[in-house]
CSV table of C-alpha atoms in Angstrom, one decimal:
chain,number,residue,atom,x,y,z
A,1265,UNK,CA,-73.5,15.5,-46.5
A,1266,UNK,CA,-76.0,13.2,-47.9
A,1267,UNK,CA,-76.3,10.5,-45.4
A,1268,UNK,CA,-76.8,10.6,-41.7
A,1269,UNK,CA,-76.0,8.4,-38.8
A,1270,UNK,CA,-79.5,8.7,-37.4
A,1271,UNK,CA,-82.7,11.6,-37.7
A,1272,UNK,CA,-81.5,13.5,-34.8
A,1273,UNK,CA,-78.0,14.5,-36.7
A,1274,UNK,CA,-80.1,14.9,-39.5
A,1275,UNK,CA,-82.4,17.8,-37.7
A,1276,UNK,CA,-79.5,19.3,-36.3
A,1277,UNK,CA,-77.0,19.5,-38.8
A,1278,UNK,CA,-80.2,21.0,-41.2
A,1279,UNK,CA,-81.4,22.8,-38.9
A,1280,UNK,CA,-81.9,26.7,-39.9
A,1281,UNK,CA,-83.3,29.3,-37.8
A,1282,UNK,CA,-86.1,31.8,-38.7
A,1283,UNK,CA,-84.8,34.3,-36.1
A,1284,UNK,CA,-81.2,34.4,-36.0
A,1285,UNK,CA,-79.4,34.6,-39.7
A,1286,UNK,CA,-76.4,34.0,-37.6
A,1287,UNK,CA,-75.5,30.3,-36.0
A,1288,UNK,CA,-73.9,31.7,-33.2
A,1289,UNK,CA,-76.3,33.4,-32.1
A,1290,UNK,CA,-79.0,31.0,-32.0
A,1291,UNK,CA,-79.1,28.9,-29.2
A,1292,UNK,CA,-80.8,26.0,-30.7
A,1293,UNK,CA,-78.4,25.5,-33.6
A,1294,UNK,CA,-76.1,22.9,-32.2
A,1295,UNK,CA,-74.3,20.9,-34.8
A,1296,UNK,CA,-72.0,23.1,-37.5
A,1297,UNK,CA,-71.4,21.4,-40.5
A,1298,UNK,CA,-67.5,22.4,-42.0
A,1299,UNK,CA,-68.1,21.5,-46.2
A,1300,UNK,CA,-64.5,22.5,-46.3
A,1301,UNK,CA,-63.0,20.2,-44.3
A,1302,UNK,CA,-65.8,17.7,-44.0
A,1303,UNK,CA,-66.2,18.0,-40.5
A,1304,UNK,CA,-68.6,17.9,-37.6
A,1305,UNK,CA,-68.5,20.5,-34.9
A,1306,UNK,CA,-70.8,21.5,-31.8
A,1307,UNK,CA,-71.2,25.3,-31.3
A,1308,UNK,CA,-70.0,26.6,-27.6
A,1309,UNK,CA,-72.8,29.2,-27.0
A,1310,UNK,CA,-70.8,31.8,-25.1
A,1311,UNK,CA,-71.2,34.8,-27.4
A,1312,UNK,CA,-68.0,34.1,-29.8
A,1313,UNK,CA,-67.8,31.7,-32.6
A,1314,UNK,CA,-66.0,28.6,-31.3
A,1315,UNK,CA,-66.6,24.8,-32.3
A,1316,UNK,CA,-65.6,21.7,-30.9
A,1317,UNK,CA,-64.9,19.0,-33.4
A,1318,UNK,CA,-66.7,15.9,-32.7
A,1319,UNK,CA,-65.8,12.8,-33.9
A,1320,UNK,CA,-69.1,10.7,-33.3
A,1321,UNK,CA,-72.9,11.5,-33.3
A,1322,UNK,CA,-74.0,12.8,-29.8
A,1323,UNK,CA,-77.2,10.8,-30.1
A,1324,UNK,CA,-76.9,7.5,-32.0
A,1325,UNK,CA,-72.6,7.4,-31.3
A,1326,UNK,CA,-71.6,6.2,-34.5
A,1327,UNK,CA,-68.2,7.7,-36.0
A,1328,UNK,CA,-69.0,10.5,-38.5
């Protein structure tokens, strides 16, 4: 996605760790971007690979 509701969703739907290849497993990778579906997601950090879809920006809460 080119255009961002606001810098923070930016950072964190960019956001690529040097550490962890995987985004799972990083625990400051927080937003998952889905190109397929064109969807937002945050990661649930609990060792497996789940998302929850989010509808509007965590920060600024503007609809994505």
């Amino acid at each position: 996605m080119d255009k961002y509701c606001c810098e923070d969703m930016k950072y964190h739907a960019n956001f690529n760790c040097d550490i962890h290849e995987d985004p799972f497993e990083c625990p400051d990778k927080l937003i998952l971007f889905n190109k397929r579906d064109n969807e937002y997601g945050l990661i649930i950090h609990d060792g497996g690979t789940s998302v929850i879809e989010i509808l509007f920006c965590p920060w600024c809460g503007k609809k994505l």
